[in-house]
Amino acid sequence: MADDLCFFTKDSFILKSSKKSPLVLRTVVLFFVMVCGVYICTICLKQISTGSTTEFLNFRVVQKPCPEPNIEPWEIPYVHYPNPKTYSRAECACNPVRYFAIMSMQRSGSGWFETLLNNHTNISSNGEIFSVKVRRSNVSTIFETLDKIYNLDWMSSASKNECTAAVGLKWMLNQGLMQHHKEIVEYFNTRGVSTIFLFRRNLLRRMISILANSYDRDAKPLYGTHKSHVHSPHEAEILASYKPVVNATTLIPSLRQVEETTKKGLEYFKSTRHIILYYEDVVKNHTKLVEVQEFLKVPKRELKSRQVKIHKGSLSNHIQNWVDVEKALNGTKYESYLHADYRK
């Protein structure tokens, strides 16, 4: 009986152990699966973390400072790396940019000169921006406009697909320059802006161009539209057919006033880095354009313009009261204006 009881107890033990084995096995398998899951998740998280770090490091590499350009120490203030707000310079980010301003007077060849500069793949000159009065209403608006131009955020037809190496504008002396010259000189010297002066030697020719342009603004003989510049000999011939009458009485005082304004402009901005050009010299001597490119530190290119000169040849062919003008200037320091000529 004891043996049977003992046998029964052993048998019962054996039977109970057999029932518990699948449960233990399942527990072990579940534990193994959980461990594997945790391990796999850990590996995945490490990979994601590594990928994020790599992306971050790549971003930081792009943003690192550009290498120092191989330039003379005096050039350093004039070399800039703009960071536009409206777009990314991408591969051009480390291409240095020079800032400039063409200072001139109306009808002094600045429009033609600017088309030559914009013919260069790396130069952007944005036109006569301060002809709009609100942009020059005070020093603050002037500086805001300049900041936008020099930060490459000013979009115009002069904007380039290639990497910009020089950016600027055309600025007439009577468009806030003389009024705020002290503040603008300080801005130029602080921001490293270079000045290109462009004037005319023959102020009588400039006067004829002003009078003819004023007539064209009202009469609009060319297709009913006002044209300050033309691109064909036929259009130039139509505009040149008008011969203005010059006031011989006020002629000399007018020429003197332009001279004084020019001298004052040169005096005001002489402390800026600058180059002085005259329209007649640029027309006759194309090495002047090489000098300008050297001044702006851009690659040298052959520069061309589609503009056609309007008033060609002797001035006697373009002034209705030529005899009166000749009489007024003969024997004065302005007499040379009657005879000076050049070809384009």
Coordinates of C-alpha atoms in Angstrom, one line a residue:
M1 CA 0.0 0.0 0.0
A2 CA 2.9 2.2 0.9
D3 CA 4.5 1.2 -2.3
D4 CA 1.4 2.0 -4.3
L5 CA 1.1 5.3 -2.5
C6 CA 4.7 6.0 -3.3
F7 CA 4.2 4.9 -6.9
F8 CA 1.1 7.0 -7.2
T9 CA 2.9 10.1 -5.8
K10 CA 5.8 9.7 -8.1
D11 CA 3.5 9.2 -11.0
S12 CA 1.5 12.2 -10.1
F13 CA 4.7 14.2 -9.9
I14 CA 5.7 13.1 -13.3
L15 CA 2.3 14.0 -14.7
K16 CA 2.3 17.4 -13.2
S17 CA 5.8 18.1 -14.5
S18 CA 4.7 17.2 -18.0
K19 CA 1.8 19.7 -17.8
K20 CA 4.1 22.6 -16.6
S21 CA 6.8 22.1 -19.2
P22 CA 5.0 23.8 -22.1
L23 CA 4.3 26.9 -19.9
V24 CA 7.9 27.2 -18.9
L25 CA 9.0 26.8 -22.5
R26 CA 6.6 29.5 -23.6
T27 CA 7.9 31.8 -20.9
V28 CA 11.5 31.2 -22.0
V29 CA 10.6 31.8 -25.7
L30 CA 8.6 35.0 -24.8
F31 CA 11.6 36.2 -22.7
F32 CA 13.9 35.5 -25.6
V33 CA 11.7 37.3 -28.1
M34 CA 11.5 40.3 -25.7
V35 CA 15.3 40.4 -25.4
C36 CA 15.7 40.2 -29.1
G37 CA 13.1 43.0 -29.6
V38 CA 14.9 45.2 -27.2
Y39 CA 18.2 44.5 -28.8
I40 CA 16.9 45.3 -32.3
C41 CA 15.2 48.5 -31.2
T42 CA 18.4 49.6 -29.5
I43 CA 20.4 49.0 -32.8
C44 CA 17.8 50.9 -34.8
L45 CA 17.8 53.8 -32.4
K46 CA 21.6 54.0 -32.6
Q47 CA 21.4 54.0 -36.4
I48 CA 18.8 56.8 -36.4
S49 CA 20.9 58.8 -33.9
T50 CA 24.0 58.3 -36.0
G51 CA 22.1 59.4 -39.1
S52 CA 20.8 62.6 -37.4
T53 CA 24.3 63.4 -36.1
T54 CA 25.7 62.9 -39.6
E55 CA 23.2 65.3 -41.1
F56 CA 23.9 67.8 -38.4
L57 CA 27.6 67.5 -39.0
N58 CA 27.1 67.9 -42.7
F59 CA 25.1 71.1 -42.1
R60 CA 27.8 72.5 -39.9
V61 CA 30.5 71.8 -42.5
V62 CA 28.5 73.8 -45.1
Q63 CA 28.2 76.7 -42.6
K64 CA 31.8 76.8 -41.7
P65 CA 33.7 80.1 -42.5
C66 CA 35.0 80.4 -46.1
P67 CA 38.8 80.1 -46.6
E68 CA 40.7 83.3 -46.6
P69 CA 41.1 84.7 -50.1
N70 CA 44.6 85.2 -51.4
I71 CA 44.6 89.0 -51.4
E72 CA 46.6 92.0 -50.1
P73 CA 45.8 93.1 -46.5
W74 CA 44.4 96.5 -47.7
E75 CA 41.8 94.6 -49.8
I76 CA 40.3 92.8 -46.8
P77 CA 37.6 95.5 -46.0
Y78 CA 36.4 95.4 -49.6
V79 CA 35.8 91.6 -49.8
H80 CA 32.4 90.4 -48.7
Y81 CA 30.4 87.1 -48.4
P82 CA 26.8 88.2 -48.5
N83 CA 24.1 85.9 -47.1
P84 CA 20.8 86.8 -48.9
K85 CA 17.5 86.4 -47.1
T86 CA 15.5 85.6 -50.2
Y87 CA 17.6 82.7 -51.5
S88 CA 20.7 80.6 -50.9
R89 CA 24.0 81.3 -52.7
A90 CA 24.7 77.6 -52.5
E91 CA 27.9 76.8 -54.4
C92 CA 28.6 80.6 -54.7
A93 CA 28.6 81.1 -50.9
C94 CA 32.4 81.3 -50.7
N95 CA 32.8 83.4 -53.8
P96 CA 33.9 86.9 -52.5
V97 CA 31.8 89.9 -53.7
R98 CA 32.9 93.5 -54.1
Y99 CA 30.5 96.4 -53.5
F100 CA 30.5 99.5 -55.8
A101 CA 28.5 102.6 -56.7
I102 CA 28.7 104.5 -60.0
M103 CA 28.4 108.2 -59.2
S104 CA 27.5 110.4 -62.1
M105 CA 25.2 113.0 -63.5
Q106 CA 22.3 112.7 -65.9
R107 CA 23.2 112.3 -69.6
S108 CA 26.9 111.6 -68.9
G109 CA 27.0 108.2 -70.5
S110 CA 26.3 106.3 -67.3
G111 CA 23.5 104.2 -68.8
W112 CA 25.8 103.1 -71.6
F113 CA 28.6 102.4 -69.2
E114 CA 26.3 100.3 -67.0
T115 CA 25.3 98.1 -69.9
L116 CA 29.0 97.4 -70.4
L117 CA 29.4 96.4 -66.8
N118 CA 26.3 94.2 -66.9
N119 CA 27.7 92.5 -70.0
H120 CA 30.2 90.9 -67.6
T121 CA 28.9 87.5 -66.3
N122 CA 30.0 88.3 -62.7
I123 CA 28.9 92.0 -62.4
S124 CA 25.5 93.1 -61.4
S125 CA 24.7 96.9 -61.5
N126 CA 21.1 97.5 -60.6
G127 CA 20.4 100.8 -62.3
E128 CA 19.3 104.2 -61.1
I129 CA 17.6 102.9 -57.9
F130 CA 17.4 106.3 -56.2
S131 CA 15.5 107.9 -59.0
V132 CA 12.5 106.8 -56.9
K133 CA 12.2 109.6 -54.4
V134 CA 10.8 107.5 -51.5
R135 CA 14.0 105.5 -51.5
R136 CA 16.1 108.6 -50.7
S137 CA 13.6 110.4 -48.5
N138 CA 16.0 110.1 -45.5
V139 CA 19.2 108.4 -44.5
S140 CA 17.5 105.4 -43.0
T141 CA 15.6 104.5 -46.2
I142 CA 18.9 105.1 -48.2
F143 CA 20.7 102.7 -45.9
E144 CA 17.9 100.1 -46.0
T145 CA 18.0 100.2 -49.8
L146 CA 21.8 99.9 -49.9
D147 CA 21.7 97.0 -47.4
K148 CA 19.3 95.1 -49.6
I149 CA 21.4 95.7 -52.8
Y150 CA 24.7 94.7 -51.2
N151 CA 23.2 91.7 -49.5
L152 CA 22.2 90.5 -53.0
D153 CA 18.5 90.7 -52.1
W154 CA 17.6 93.3 -54.8
M155 CA 16.1 91.4 -57.7
S156 CA 16.4 93.1 -61.1
S157 CA 17.3 92.3 -64.7
A158 CA 21.0 92.7 -63.7
S159 CA 20.8 89.7 -61.4
K160 CA 23.1 86.9 -62.6
N161 CA 22.9 83.2 -62.9
E162 CA 26.6 83.0 -62.5
C163 CA 28.4 83.7 -59.2
T164 CA 28.3 87.5 -58.6
A165 CA 31.7 89.0 -58.0
A166 CA 30.7 92.6 -57.9
V167 CA 27.4 94.2 -57.1
G168 CA 26.3 97.9 -57.2
L169 CA 24.1 100.6 -58.6
K170 CA 24.1 103.8 -60.6
W171 CA 23.6 106.9 -58.4
M172 CA 23.2 110.5 -59.6
L173 CA 24.7 113.3 -57.6
N174 CA 21.3 115.0 -57.3
Q175 CA 19.6 111.9 -55.8
G176 CA 20.4 112.4 -52.1
L177 CA 24.2 111.9 -52.5
M178 CA 25.2 115.5 -52.0
Q179 CA 22.5 116.1 -49.3
H180 CA 23.6 113.2 -47.1
H181 CA 27.2 112.9 -48.2
K182 CA 28.7 112.6 -44.7
E183 CA 26.6 109.7 -43.7
I184 CA 27.0 108.0 -47.1
V185 CA 30.8 108.4 -47.0
E186 CA 30.8 106.8 -43.5
Y187 CA 28.6 104.0 -44.8
F188 CA 30.8 103.3 -47.8
N189 CA 34.0 103.3 -45.7
T190 CA 32.4 101.1 -43.0
R191 CA 30.9 98.6 -45.4
G192 CA 33.8 98.6 -47.9
V193 CA 32.0 100.2 -50.9
S194 CA 34.1 101.4 -53.8
T195 CA 33.2 104.4 -55.9
I196 CA 33.3 104.7 -59.7
F197 CA 33.1 108.4 -60.7
L198 CA 31.9 108.9 -64.3
F199 CA 31.6 112.3 -65.8
R200 CA 31.7 114.1 -69.2
R201 CA 34.6 116.3 -70.2
N202 CA 32.5 118.2 -72.8
L203 CA 29.7 119.7 -70.8
L204 CA 28.1 121.4 -73.9
R205 CA 27.4 117.9 -75.4
R206 CA 25.9 116.9 -72.1
M207 CA 23.6 120.0 -72.2
I208 CA 22.5 119.1 -75.7
S209 CA 21.7 115.6 -74.6
I210 CA 19.6 116.9 -71.7
L211 CA 17.6 119.3 -73.9
A212 CA 17.0 116.6 -76.5
N213 CA 16.0 114.1 -73.9
S214 CA 13.6 116.6 -72.3
Y215 CA 12.0 117.2 -75.7
D216 CA 11.7 113.5 -76.3
R217 CA 10.0 113.0 -72.9
D218 CA 7.1 115.2 -74.0
A219 CA 7.0 114.8 -77.8
K220 CA 7.7 111.0 -77.9
P221 CA 8.7 110.9 -81.6
L222 CA 9.8 107.3 -81.5
Y223 CA 6.7 105.0 -81.6
G224 CA 4.9 107.3 -79.2
T225 CA 7.2 106.3 -76.3
H226 CA 9.9 108.1 -74.5
K227 CA 13.4 106.6 -75.2
S228 CA 16.4 107.7 -73.2
H229 CA 18.6 105.2 -75.1
V230 CA 18.2 103.4 -78.4
H231 CA 19.6 100.2 -80.0
S232 CA 19.5 100.9 -83.7
P233 CA 21.0 103.6 -86.0
H234 CA 17.5 104.3 -87.4
E235 CA 16.1 105.1 -83.9
A236 CA 19.2 107.2 -83.2
E237 CA 18.7 109.2 -86.4
I238 CA 15.0 109.9 -85.5
L239 CA 15.9 111.3 -82.1
A240 CA 18.9 113.2 -83.4
S241 CA 16.7 115.1 -85.9
Y242 CA 15.6 117.4 -83.1
K243 CA 17.9 120.4 -82.7
P244 CA 17.4 122.3 -79.5
V245 CA 17.8 126.0 -79.0
V246 CA 20.4 126.8 -76.3
N247 CA 20.0 129.8 -74.1
A248 CA 23.2 131.6 -74.9
T249 CA 22.8 134.1 -72.1
T250 CA 22.7 131.5 -69.3
L251 CA 25.1 129.1 -71.1
I252 CA 28.3 129.9 -69.2
P253 CA 26.7 130.1 -65.7
S254 CA 25.1 126.7 -66.4
L255 CA 28.4 125.1 -67.5
R256 CA 30.1 126.6 -64.4
Q257 CA 27.4 125.2 -62.1
V258 CA 27.9 121.7 -63.5
E259 CA 31.7 122.1 -63.0
E260 CA 31.2 123.1 -59.4
T261 CA 28.9 120.3 -58.7
T262 CA 31.3 117.8 -60.1
K263 CA 34.2 119.2 -58.1
K264 CA 32.1 119.2 -54.9
G265 CA 31.1 115.5 -55.5
L266 CA 34.7 114.5 -56.0
E267 CA 35.7 116.4 -52.9
Y268 CA 32.9 114.9 -50.7
F269 CA 33.7 111.3 -51.6
K270 CA 37.5 111.5 -52.1
S271 CA 38.1 109.5 -48.9
T272 CA 36.4 106.4 -50.4
R273 CA 38.2 103.9 -52.5
H274 CA 37.5 105.3 -56.0
I275 CA 38.4 105.6 -59.6
I276 CA 37.6 108.6 -61.9
L277 CA 36.5 108.0 -65.4
Y278 CA 35.3 110.3 -68.2
Y279 CA 32.9 109.2 -70.8
E280 CA 35.0 110.4 -73.7
D281 CA 38.0 108.5 -72.5
V282 CA 36.0 105.2 -72.2
V283 CA 34.7 105.7 -75.7
K284 CA 38.1 106.3 -77.3
N285 CA 40.2 104.0 -75.1
H286 CA 38.9 100.5 -74.4
T287 CA 41.7 99.9 -71.9
K288 CA 39.7 102.0 -69.5
L289 CA 37.2 99.1 -69.3
V290 CA 40.2 96.8 -68.4
E291 CA 41.1 99.3 -65.6
V292 CA 37.5 99.2 -64.3
Q293 CA 37.6 95.4 -64.2
E294 CA 40.9 95.5 -62.4
F295 CA 39.4 98.0 -59.9
L296 CA 36.5 95.7 -59.2
K297 CA 38.8 92.7 -59.0
V298 CA 36.8 90.6 -61.5
P299 CA 38.0 88.4 -64.3
K300 CA 38.8 90.4 -67.4
R301 CA 36.3 90.1 -70.2
E302 CA 35.5 91.9 -73.5
L303 CA 32.5 94.1 -72.7
K304 CA 29.9 95.1 -75.2
S305 CA 26.8 97.3 -75.3
R306 CA 23.8 97.3 -77.7
Q307 CA 23.2 101.0 -77.2
V308 CA 23.8 103.3 -80.2
K309 CA 25.0 106.9 -79.8
I310 CA 22.4 109.5 -80.7
H311 CA 24.3 112.7 -81.3
K312 CA 27.3 111.9 -83.5
G313 CA 29.7 114.2 -85.2
S314 CA 30.1 118.0 -84.9
L315 CA 27.9 119.8 -82.4
S316 CA 27.1 122.4 -85.0
N317 CA 24.8 119.8 -86.6
H318 CA 22.8 119.4 -83.4
I319 CA 22.2 123.0 -82.2
Q320 CA 19.7 125.2 -83.9
N321 CA 21.2 128.5 -82.8
W322 CA 24.8 127.4 -83.3
V323 CA 26.1 130.9 -84.2
D324 CA 24.8 132.3 -80.8
V325 CA 26.4 129.5 -78.9
E326 CA 29.7 129.8 -80.8
K327 CA 29.8 133.6 -80.1
A328 CA 29.0 133.0 -76.4
L329 CA 31.9 130.5 -75.8
N330 CA 34.6 131.9 -78.1
G331 CA 37.4 133.4 -76.0
T332 CA 36.3 131.7 -72.8
K333 CA 37.8 128.6 -71.1
Y334 CA 34.8 126.7 -72.5
E335 CA 35.7 127.4 -76.2
S336 CA 37.2 123.9 -76.6
Y337 CA 33.7 122.4 -76.2
L338 CA 32.8 123.8 -79.6
H339 CA 35.5 121.8 -81.4
A340 CA 36.1 118.7 -79.2
D341 CA 34.9 115.6 -81.0
Y342 CA 35.3 111.9 -80.6
R343 CA 34.0 108.8 -82.4
K344 CA 32.2 105.8 -81.1

